[in-house]
Tab-separated table of N, CA and C in Angstrom:
chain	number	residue	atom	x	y	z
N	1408	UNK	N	-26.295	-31.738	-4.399
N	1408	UNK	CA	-24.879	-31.567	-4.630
N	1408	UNK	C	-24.523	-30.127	-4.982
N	1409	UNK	N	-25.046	-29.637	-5.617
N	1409	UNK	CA	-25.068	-27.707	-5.812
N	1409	UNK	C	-25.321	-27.272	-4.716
N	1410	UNK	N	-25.472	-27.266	-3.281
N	1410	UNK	CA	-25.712	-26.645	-2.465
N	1410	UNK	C	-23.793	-26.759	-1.909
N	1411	UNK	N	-23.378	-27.433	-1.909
N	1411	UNK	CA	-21.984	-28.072	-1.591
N	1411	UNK	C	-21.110	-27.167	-2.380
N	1412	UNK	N	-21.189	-27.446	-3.596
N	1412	UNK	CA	-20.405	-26.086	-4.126
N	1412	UNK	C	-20.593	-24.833	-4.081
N	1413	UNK	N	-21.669	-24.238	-3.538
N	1413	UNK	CA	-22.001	-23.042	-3.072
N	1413	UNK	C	-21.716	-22.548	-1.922
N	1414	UNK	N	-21.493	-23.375	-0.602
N	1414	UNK	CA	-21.040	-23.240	0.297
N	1414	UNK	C	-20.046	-22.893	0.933
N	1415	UNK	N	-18.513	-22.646	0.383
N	1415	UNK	CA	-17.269	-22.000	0.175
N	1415	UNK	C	-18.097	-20.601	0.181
N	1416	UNK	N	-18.974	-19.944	-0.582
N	1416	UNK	CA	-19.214	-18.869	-1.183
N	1416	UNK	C	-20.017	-18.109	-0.423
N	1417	UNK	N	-21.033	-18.737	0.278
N	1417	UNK	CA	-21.685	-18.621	1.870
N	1417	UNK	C	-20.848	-18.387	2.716
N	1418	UNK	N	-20.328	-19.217	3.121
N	1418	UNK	CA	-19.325	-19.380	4.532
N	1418	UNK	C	-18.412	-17.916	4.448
N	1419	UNK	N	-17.834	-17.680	2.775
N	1419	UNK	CA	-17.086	-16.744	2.741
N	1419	UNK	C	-17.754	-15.151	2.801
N	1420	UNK	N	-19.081	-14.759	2.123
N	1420	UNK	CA	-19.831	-14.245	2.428
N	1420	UNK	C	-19.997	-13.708	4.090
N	1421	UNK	N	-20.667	-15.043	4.624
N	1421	UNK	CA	-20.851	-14.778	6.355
N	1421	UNK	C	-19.801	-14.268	7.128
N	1422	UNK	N	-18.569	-14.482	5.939
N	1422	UNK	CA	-17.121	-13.888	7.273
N	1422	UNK	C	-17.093	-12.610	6.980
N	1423	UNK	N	-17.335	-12.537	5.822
N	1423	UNK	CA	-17.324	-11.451	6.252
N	1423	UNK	C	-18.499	-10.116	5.942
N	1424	UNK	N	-19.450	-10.533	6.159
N	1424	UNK	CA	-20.898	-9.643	6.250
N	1424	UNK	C	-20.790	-8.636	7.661
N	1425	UNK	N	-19.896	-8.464	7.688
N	1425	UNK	CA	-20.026	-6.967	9.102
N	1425	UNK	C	-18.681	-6.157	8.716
N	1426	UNK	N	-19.187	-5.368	8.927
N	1426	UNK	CA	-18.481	-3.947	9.340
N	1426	UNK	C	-17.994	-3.093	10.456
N	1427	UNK	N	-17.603	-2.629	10.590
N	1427	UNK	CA	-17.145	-2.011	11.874
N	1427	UNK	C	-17.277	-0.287	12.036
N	1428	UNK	N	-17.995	-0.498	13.491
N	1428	UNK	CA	-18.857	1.356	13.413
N	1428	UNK	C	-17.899	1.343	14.790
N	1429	UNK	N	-17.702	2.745	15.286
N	1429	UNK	CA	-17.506	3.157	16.032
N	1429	UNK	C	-17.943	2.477	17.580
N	1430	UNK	N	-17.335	1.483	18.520
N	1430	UNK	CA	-17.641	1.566	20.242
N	1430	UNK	C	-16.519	2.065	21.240
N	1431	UNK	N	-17.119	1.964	22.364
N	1431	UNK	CA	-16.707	1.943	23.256
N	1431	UNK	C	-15.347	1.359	23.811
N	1432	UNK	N	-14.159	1.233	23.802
N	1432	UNK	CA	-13.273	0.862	24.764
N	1432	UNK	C	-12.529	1.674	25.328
N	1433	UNK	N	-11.295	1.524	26.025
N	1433	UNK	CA	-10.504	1.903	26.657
N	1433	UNK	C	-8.994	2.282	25.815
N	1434	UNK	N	-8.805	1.438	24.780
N	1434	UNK	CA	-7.504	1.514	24.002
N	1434	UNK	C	-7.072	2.758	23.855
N	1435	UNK	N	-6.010	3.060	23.063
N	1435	UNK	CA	-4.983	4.207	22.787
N	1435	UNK	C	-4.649	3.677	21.526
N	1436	UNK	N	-4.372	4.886	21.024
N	1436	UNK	CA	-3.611	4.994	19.214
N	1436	UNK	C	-2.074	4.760	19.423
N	1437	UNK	N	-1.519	4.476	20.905
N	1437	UNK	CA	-0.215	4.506	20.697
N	1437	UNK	C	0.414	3.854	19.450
N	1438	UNK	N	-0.088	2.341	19.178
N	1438	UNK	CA	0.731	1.803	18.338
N	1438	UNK	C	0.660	1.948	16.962
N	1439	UNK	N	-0.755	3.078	16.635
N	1439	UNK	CA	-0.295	3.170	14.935
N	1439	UNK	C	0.445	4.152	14.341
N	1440	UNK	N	1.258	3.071	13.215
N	1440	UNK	CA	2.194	4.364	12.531
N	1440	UNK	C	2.083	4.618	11.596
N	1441	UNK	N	1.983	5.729	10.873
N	1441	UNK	CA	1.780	6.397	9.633
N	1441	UNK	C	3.221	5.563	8.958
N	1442	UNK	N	3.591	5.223	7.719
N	1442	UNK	CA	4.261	4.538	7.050
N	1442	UNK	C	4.066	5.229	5.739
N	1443	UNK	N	5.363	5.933	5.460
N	1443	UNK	CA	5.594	6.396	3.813
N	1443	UNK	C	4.716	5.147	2.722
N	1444	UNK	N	5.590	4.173	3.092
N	1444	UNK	CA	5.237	2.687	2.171
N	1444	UNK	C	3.946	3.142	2.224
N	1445	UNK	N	2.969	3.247	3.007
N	1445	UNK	CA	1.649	3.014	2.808
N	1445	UNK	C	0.935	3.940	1.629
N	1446	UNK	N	1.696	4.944	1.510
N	1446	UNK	CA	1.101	6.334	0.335
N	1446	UNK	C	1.526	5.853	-0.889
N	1447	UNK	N	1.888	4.890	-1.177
N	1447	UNK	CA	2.344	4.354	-2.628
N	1447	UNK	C	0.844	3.429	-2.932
N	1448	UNK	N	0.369	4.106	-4.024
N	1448	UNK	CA	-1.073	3.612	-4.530
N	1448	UNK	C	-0.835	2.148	-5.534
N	1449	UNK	N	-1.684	1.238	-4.812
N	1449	UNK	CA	-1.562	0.430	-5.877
N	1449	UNK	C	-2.616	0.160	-6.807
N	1450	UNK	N	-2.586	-0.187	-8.147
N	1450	UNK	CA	-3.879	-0.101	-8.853
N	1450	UNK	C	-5.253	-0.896	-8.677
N	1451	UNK	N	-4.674	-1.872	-7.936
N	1451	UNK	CA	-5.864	-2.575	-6.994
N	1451	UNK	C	-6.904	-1.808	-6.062
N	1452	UNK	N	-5.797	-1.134	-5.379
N	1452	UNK	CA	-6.675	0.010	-4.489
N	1452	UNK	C	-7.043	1.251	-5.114
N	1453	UNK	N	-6.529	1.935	-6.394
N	1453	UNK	CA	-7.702	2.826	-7.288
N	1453	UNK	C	-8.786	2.634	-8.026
N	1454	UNK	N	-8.347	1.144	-8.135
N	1454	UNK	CA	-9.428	0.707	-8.703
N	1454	UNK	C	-10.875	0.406	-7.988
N	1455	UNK	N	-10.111	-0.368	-6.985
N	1455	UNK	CA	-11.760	-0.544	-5.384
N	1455	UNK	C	-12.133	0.972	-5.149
N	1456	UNK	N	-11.806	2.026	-4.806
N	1456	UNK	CA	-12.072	3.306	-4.519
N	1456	UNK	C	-12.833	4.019	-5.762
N	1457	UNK	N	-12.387	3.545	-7.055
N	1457	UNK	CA	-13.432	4.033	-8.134
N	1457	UNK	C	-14.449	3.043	-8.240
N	1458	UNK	N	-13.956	1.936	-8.107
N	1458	UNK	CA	-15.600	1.223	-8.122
N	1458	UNK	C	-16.493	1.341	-6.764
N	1459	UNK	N	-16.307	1.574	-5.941
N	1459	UNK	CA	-17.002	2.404	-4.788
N	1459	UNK	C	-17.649	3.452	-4.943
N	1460	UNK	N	-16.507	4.973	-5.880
N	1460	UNK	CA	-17.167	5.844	-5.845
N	1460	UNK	C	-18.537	5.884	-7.401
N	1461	UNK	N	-17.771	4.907	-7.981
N	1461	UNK	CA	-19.043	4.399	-9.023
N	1461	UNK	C	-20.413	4.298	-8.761
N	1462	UNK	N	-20.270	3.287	-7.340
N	1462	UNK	CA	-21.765	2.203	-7.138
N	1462	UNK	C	-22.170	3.771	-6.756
N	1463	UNK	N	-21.467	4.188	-5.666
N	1463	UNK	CA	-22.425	5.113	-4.862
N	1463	UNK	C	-22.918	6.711	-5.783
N	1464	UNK	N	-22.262	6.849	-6.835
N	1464	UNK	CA	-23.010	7.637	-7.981
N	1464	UNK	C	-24.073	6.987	-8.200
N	1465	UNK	N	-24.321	6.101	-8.580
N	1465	UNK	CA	-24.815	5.240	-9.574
N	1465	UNK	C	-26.317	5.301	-8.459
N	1466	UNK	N	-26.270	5.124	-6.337
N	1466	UNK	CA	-27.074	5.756	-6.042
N	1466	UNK	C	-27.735	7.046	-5.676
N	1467	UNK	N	-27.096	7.801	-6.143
N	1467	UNK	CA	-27.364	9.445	-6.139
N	1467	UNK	C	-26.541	9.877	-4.589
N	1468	UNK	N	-25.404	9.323	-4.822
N	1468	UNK	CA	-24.600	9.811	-3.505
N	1468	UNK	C	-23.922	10.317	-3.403
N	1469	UNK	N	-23.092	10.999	-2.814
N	1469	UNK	CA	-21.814	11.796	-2.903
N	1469	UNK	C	-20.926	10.950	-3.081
N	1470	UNK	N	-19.796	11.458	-4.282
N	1470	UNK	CA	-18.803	10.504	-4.562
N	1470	UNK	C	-17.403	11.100	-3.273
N	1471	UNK	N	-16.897	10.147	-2.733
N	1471	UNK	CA	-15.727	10.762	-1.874
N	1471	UNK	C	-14.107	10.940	-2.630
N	1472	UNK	N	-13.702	11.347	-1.822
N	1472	UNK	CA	-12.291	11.547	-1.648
N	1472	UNK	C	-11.370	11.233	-0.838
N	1473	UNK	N	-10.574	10.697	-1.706
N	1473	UNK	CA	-9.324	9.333	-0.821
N	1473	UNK	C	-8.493	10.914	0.121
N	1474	UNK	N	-7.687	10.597	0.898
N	1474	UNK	CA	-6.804	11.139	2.186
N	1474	UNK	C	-5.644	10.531	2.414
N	1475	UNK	N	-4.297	10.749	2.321
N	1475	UNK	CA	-3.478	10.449	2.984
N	1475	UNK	C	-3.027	9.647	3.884
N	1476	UNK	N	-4.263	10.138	4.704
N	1476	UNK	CA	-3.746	9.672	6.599
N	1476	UNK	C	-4.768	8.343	6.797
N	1477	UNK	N	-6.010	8.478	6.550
N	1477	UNK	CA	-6.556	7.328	6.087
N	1477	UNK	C	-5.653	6.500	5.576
N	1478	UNK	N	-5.153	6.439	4.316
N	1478	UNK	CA	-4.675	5.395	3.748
N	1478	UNK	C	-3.675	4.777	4.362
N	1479	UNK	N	-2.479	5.442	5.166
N	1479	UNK	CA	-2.228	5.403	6.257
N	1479	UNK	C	-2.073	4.215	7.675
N	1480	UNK	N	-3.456	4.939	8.089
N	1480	UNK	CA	-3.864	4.408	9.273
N	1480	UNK	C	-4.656	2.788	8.719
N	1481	UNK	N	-5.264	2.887	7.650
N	1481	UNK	CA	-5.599	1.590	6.976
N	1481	UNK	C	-4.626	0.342	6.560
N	1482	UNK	N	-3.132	1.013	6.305
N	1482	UNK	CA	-2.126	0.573	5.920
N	1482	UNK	C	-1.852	-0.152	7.371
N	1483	UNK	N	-1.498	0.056	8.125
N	1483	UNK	CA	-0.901	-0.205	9.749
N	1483	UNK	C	-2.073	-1.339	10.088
N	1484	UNK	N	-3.429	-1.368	9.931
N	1484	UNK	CA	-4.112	-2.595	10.224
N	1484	UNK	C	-4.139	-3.261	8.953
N	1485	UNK	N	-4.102	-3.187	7.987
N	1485	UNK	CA	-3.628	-4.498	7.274
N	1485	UNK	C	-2.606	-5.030	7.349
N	1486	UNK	N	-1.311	-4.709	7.537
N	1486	UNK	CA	-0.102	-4.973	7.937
N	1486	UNK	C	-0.484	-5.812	8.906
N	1487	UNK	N	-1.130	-5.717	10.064
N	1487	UNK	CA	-1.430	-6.316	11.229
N	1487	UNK	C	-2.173	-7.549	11.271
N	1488	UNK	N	-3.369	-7.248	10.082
N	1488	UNK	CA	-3.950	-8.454	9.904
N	1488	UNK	C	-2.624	-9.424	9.171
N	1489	UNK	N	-1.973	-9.165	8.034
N	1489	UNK	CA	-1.320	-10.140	7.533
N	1489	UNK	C	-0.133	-10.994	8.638
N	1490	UNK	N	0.091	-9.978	9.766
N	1490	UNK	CA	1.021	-10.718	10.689
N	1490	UNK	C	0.634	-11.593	11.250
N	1491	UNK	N	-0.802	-11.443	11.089
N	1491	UNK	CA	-1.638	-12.293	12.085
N	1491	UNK	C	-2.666	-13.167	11.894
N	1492	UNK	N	-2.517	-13.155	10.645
N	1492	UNK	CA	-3.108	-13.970	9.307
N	1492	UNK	C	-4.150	-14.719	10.054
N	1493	UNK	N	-5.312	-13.724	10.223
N	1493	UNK	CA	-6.439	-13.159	10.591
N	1493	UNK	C	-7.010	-12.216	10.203
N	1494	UNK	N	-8.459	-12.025	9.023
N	1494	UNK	CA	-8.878	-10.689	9.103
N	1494	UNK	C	-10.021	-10.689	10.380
N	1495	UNK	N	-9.792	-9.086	10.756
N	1495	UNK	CA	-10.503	-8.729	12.071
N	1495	UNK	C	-10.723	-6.974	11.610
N	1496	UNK	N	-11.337	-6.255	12.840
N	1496	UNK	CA	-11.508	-4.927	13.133
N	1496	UNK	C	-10.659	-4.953	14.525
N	1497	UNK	N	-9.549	-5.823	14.895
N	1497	UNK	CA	-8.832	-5.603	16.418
N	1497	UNK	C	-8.606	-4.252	16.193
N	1498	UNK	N	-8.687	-3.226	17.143
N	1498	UNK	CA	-8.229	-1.908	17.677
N	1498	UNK	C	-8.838	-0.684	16.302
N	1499	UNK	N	-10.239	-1.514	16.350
N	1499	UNK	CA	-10.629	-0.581	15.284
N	1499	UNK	C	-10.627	1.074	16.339
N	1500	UNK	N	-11.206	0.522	17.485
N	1500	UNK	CA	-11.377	1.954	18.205
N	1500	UNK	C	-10.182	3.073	18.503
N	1501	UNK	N	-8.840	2.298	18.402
N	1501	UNK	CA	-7.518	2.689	17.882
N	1501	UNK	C	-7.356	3.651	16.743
N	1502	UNK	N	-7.962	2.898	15.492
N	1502	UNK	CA	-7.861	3.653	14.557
N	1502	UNK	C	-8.741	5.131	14.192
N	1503	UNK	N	-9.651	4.788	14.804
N	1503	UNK	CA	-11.056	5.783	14.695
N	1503	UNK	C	-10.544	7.363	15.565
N	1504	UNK	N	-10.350	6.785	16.769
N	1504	UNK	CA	-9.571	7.849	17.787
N	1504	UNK	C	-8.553	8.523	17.372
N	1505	UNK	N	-7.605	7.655	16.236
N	1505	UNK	CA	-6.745	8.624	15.676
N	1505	UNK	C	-6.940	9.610	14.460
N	1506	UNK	N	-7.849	8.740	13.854
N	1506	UNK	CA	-7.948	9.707	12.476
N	1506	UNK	C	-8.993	10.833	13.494
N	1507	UNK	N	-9.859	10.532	14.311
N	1507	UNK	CA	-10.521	11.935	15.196
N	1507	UNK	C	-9.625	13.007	15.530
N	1508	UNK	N	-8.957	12.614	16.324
N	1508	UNK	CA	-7.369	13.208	17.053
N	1508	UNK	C	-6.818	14.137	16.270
N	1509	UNK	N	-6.450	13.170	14.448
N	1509	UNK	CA	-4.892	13.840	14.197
N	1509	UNK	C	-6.186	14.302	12.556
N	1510	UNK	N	-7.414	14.145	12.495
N	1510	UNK	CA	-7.769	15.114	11.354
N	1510	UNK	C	-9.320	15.533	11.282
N	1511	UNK	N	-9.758	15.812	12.540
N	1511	UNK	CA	-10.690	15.851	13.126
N	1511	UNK	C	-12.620	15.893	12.472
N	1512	UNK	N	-11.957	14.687	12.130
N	1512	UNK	CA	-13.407	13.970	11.510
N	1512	UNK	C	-14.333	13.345	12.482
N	1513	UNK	N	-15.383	13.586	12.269
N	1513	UNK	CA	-16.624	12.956	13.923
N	1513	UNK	C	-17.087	11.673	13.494
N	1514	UNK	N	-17.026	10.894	12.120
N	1514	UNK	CA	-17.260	9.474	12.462
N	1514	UNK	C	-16.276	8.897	11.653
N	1515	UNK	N	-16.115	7.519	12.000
N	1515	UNK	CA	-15.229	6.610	11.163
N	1515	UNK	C	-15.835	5.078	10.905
N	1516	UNK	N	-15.782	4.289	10.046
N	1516	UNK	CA	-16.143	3.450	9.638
N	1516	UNK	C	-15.264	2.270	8.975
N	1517	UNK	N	-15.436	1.256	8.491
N	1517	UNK	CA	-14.193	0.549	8.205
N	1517	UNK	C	-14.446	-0.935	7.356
N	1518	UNK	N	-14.272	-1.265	6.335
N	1518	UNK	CA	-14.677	-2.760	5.500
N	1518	UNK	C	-13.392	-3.034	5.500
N	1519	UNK	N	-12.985	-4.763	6.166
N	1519	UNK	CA	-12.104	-5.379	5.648
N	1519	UNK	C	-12.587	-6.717	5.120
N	1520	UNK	N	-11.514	-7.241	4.173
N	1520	UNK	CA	-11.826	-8.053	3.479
N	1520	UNK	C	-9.906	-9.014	3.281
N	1521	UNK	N	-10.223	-10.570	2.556
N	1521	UNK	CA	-9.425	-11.162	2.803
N	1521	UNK	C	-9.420	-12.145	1.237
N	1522	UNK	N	-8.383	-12.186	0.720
N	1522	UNK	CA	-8.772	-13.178	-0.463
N	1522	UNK	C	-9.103	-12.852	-1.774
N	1523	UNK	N	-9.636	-11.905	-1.725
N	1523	UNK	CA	-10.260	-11.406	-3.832
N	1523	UNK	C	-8.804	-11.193	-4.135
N	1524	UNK	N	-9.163	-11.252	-5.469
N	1524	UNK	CA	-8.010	-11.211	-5.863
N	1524	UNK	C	-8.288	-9.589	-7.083
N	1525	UNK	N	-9.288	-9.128	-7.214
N	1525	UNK	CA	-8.916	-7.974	-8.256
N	1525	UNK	C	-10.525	-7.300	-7.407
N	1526	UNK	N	-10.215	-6.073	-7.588
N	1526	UNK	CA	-11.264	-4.846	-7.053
N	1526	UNK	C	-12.808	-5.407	-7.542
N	1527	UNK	N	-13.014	-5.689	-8.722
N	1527	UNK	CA	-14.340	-5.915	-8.773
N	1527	UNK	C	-15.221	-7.338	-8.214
N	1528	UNK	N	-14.149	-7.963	-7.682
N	1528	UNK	CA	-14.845	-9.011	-6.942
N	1528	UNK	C	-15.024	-8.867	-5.821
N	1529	UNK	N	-14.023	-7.775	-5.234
N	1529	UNK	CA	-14.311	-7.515	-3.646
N	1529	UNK	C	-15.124	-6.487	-3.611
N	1530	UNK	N	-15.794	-5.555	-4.453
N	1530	UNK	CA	-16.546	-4.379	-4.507
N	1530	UNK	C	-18.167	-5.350	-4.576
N	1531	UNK	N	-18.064	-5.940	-5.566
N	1531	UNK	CA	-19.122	-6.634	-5.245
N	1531	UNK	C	-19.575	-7.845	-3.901
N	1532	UNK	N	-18.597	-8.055	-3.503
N	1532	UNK	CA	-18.842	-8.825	-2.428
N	1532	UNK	C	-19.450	-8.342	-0.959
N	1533	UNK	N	-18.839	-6.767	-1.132
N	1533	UNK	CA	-18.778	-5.744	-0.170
N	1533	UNK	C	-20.304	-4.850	-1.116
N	1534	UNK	N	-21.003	-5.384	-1.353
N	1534	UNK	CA	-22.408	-4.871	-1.994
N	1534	UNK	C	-23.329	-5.833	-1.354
N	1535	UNK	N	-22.976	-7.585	-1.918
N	1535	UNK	CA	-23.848	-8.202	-1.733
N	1535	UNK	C	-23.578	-8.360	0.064
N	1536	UNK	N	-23.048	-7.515	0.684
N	1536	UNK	CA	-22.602	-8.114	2.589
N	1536	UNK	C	-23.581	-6.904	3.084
N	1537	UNK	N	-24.907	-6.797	3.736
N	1537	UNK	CA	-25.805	-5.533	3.808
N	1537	UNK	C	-24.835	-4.903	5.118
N	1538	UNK	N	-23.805	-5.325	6.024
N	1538	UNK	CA	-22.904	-4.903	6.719
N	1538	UNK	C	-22.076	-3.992	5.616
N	1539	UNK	N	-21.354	-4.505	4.837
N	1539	UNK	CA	-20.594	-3.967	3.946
N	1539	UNK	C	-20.579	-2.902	3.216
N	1540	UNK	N	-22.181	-3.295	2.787
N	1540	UNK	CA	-22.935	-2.234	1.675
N	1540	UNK	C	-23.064	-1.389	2.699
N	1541	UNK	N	-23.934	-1.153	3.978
N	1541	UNK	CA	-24.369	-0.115	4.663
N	1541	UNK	C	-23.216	0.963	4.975
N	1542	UNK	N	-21.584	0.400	4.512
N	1542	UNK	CA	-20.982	1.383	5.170
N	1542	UNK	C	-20.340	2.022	3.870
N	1543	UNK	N	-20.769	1.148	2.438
N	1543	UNK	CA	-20.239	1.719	1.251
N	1543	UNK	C	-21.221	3.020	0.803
N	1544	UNK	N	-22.694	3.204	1.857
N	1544	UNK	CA	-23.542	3.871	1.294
N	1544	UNK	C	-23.971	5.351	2.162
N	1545	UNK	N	-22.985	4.931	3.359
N	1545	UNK	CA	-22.655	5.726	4.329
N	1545	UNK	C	-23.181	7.312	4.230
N	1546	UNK	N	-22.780	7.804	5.116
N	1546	UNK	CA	-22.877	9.656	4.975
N	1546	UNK	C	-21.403	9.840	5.450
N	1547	UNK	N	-20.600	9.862	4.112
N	1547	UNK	CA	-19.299	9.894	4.811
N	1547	UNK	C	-18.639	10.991	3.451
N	1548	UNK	N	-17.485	11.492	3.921
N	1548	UNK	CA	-16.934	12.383	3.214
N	1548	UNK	C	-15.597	11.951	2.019
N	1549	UNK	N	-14.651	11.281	2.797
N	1549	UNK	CA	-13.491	10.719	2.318
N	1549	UNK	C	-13.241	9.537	2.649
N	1550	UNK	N	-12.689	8.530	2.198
N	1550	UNK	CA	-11.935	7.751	2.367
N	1550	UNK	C	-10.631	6.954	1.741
N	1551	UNK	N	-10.549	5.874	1.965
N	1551	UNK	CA	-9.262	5.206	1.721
N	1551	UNK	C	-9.286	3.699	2.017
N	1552	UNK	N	-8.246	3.065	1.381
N	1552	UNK	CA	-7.639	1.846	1.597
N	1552	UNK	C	-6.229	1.394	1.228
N	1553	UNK	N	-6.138	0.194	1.963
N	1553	UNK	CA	-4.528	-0.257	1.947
N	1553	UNK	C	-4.754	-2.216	1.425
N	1554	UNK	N	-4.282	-2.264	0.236
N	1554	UNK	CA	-4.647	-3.785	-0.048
N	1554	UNK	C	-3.093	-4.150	-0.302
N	1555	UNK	N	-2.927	-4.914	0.817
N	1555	UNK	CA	-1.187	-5.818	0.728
N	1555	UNK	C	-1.414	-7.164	0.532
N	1556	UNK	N	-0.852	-7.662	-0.479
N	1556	UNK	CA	-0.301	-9.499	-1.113
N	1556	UNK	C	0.592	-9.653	0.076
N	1557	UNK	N	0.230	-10.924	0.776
N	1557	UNK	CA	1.257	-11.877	1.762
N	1557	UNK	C	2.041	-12.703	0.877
N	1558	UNK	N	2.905	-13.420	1.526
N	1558	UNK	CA	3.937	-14.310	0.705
N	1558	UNK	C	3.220	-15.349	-0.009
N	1559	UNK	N	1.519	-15.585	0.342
N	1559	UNK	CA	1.108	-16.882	-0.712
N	1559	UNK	C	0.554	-15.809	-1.575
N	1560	UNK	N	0.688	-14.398	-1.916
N	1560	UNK	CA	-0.150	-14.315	-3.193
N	1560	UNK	C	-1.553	-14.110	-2.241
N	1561	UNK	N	-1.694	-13.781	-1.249
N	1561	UNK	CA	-3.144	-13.466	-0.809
N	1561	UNK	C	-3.352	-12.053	-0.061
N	1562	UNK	N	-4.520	-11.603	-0.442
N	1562	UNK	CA	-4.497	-9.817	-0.740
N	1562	UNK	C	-5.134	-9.628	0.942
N	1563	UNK	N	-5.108	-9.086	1.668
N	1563	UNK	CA	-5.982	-8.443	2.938
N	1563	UNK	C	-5.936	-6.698	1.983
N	1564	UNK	N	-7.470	-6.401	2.941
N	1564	UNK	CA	-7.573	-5.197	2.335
N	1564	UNK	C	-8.325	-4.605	4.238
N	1565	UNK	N	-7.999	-3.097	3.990
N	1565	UNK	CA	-8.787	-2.303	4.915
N	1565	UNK	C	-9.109	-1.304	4.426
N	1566	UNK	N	-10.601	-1.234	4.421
N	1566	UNK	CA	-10.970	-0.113	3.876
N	1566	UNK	C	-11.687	1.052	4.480
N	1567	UNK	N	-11.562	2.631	5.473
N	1567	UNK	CA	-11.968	3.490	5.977
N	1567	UNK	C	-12.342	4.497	5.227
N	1568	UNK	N	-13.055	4.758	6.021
N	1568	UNK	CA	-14.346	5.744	5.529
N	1568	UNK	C	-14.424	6.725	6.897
N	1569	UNK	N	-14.861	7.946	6.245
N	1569	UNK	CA	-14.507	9.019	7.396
N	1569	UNK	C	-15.875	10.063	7.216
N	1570	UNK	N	-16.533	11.372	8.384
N	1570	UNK	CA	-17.087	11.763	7.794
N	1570	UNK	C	-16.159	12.940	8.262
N	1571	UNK	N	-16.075	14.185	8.152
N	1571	UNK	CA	-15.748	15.646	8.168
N	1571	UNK	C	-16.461	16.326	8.778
C-alpha cells in the first residue's frame, strides 16, 4: 500500500525528468514577444534563482546572473504553456535562436516545471530529475525565469539558462 502513495510522486517526477538542449528544426522566433509584464520579479522566481545559485555554489560552480531578455523570452513560453495547459519545451528551438540572434550567447538550455507551489520544492525536484540537475549544473553564464499562477492557483514555471 506505500508504494500507491508514492506513486503521484514518481509519475510526477518522470514528467518531468528532462530538459531541453538545443536541436535541430526549421522554426522561426517570429512569434516571441518580449512583454514589459514579464520584467516584474516575483519572489517566487528570486527565490528559485537563489536557490539555484546556492546548490551550484555549494558545488564549486559559478554562481550566474539573471538577464532581462531571458526572463523575457521565458515569460512568452510560460504564458503559452498556461494557454495550453500543458507543460512542454514546444518551440524551444524558437526560443534558443532568439536569445542567439538578439544577445548573442552560443548555448541555451531550459527547465520547465508545473505545480510546486514555493521555490524550494521545485529546486529540489529539479535536483532530484538528473535531466534537470544536468542543466542546473551546466557551463552556463546567466539565466532566468518566469513563474505565472493560472486561474486554479497553479504555478507553470520556465526556466533558461544561457552561456556567453
Amino acid at each position: 500500500m506505500k508504494i500507491l502513495t508514492k506513486l503521484p510522486l514518481i509519475a510526477l517526477l518522470a514528467l518531468f525528468s528532462f530538459s531541453c538542449s538545443p536541436e535541430n528544426t526549421n522554426e522561426t522566433f517570429d512569434d516571441i514577444q518580449i512583454n514589459s509584464e514579464a520584467l516584474i520579479t516575483k519572489s517566487i522566481e528570486l527565490e528559485t534563482l537563489e536557490l539555484i545559485n546556492e546548490y551550484r555554489d555549494s558545488l564549486g560552480l559559478k554562481t550566474l546572473d539573471n538577464m532581462d531578455i531571458i526572463k523575457s523570452v521565458a515569460f512568452s513560453h510560460t504564458d503559452y504553456m498556461m494557454e495550453n495547459n500543458k507543460i512542454s519545451h514546444d518551440n524551444f528551438f524558437k526560443r534558443s535562436e532568439y536569445l542567439k540572434t538578439h544577445t548573442g550567447v552560443e548555448t541555451v538550455s531550459e527547465n520547465v516545471a508545473y505545480g510546486f507551489s514555493s521555490a524550494k520544492t521545485l529546486v529540489k525536484a529539479w535536483i532530484a530529475s538528473e535531466g534537470h540537475r544536468k542543466t542546473m549544473e551546466g557551463d552556463f553564464t546567466n539565466f532566468d525565469i518566469s513563474a505565472e499562477k493560472n486561474e486554479n492557483g497553479r504555478w507553470y514555471y520556465t526556466n533558461i539558462f544561457v552561456k556567453k
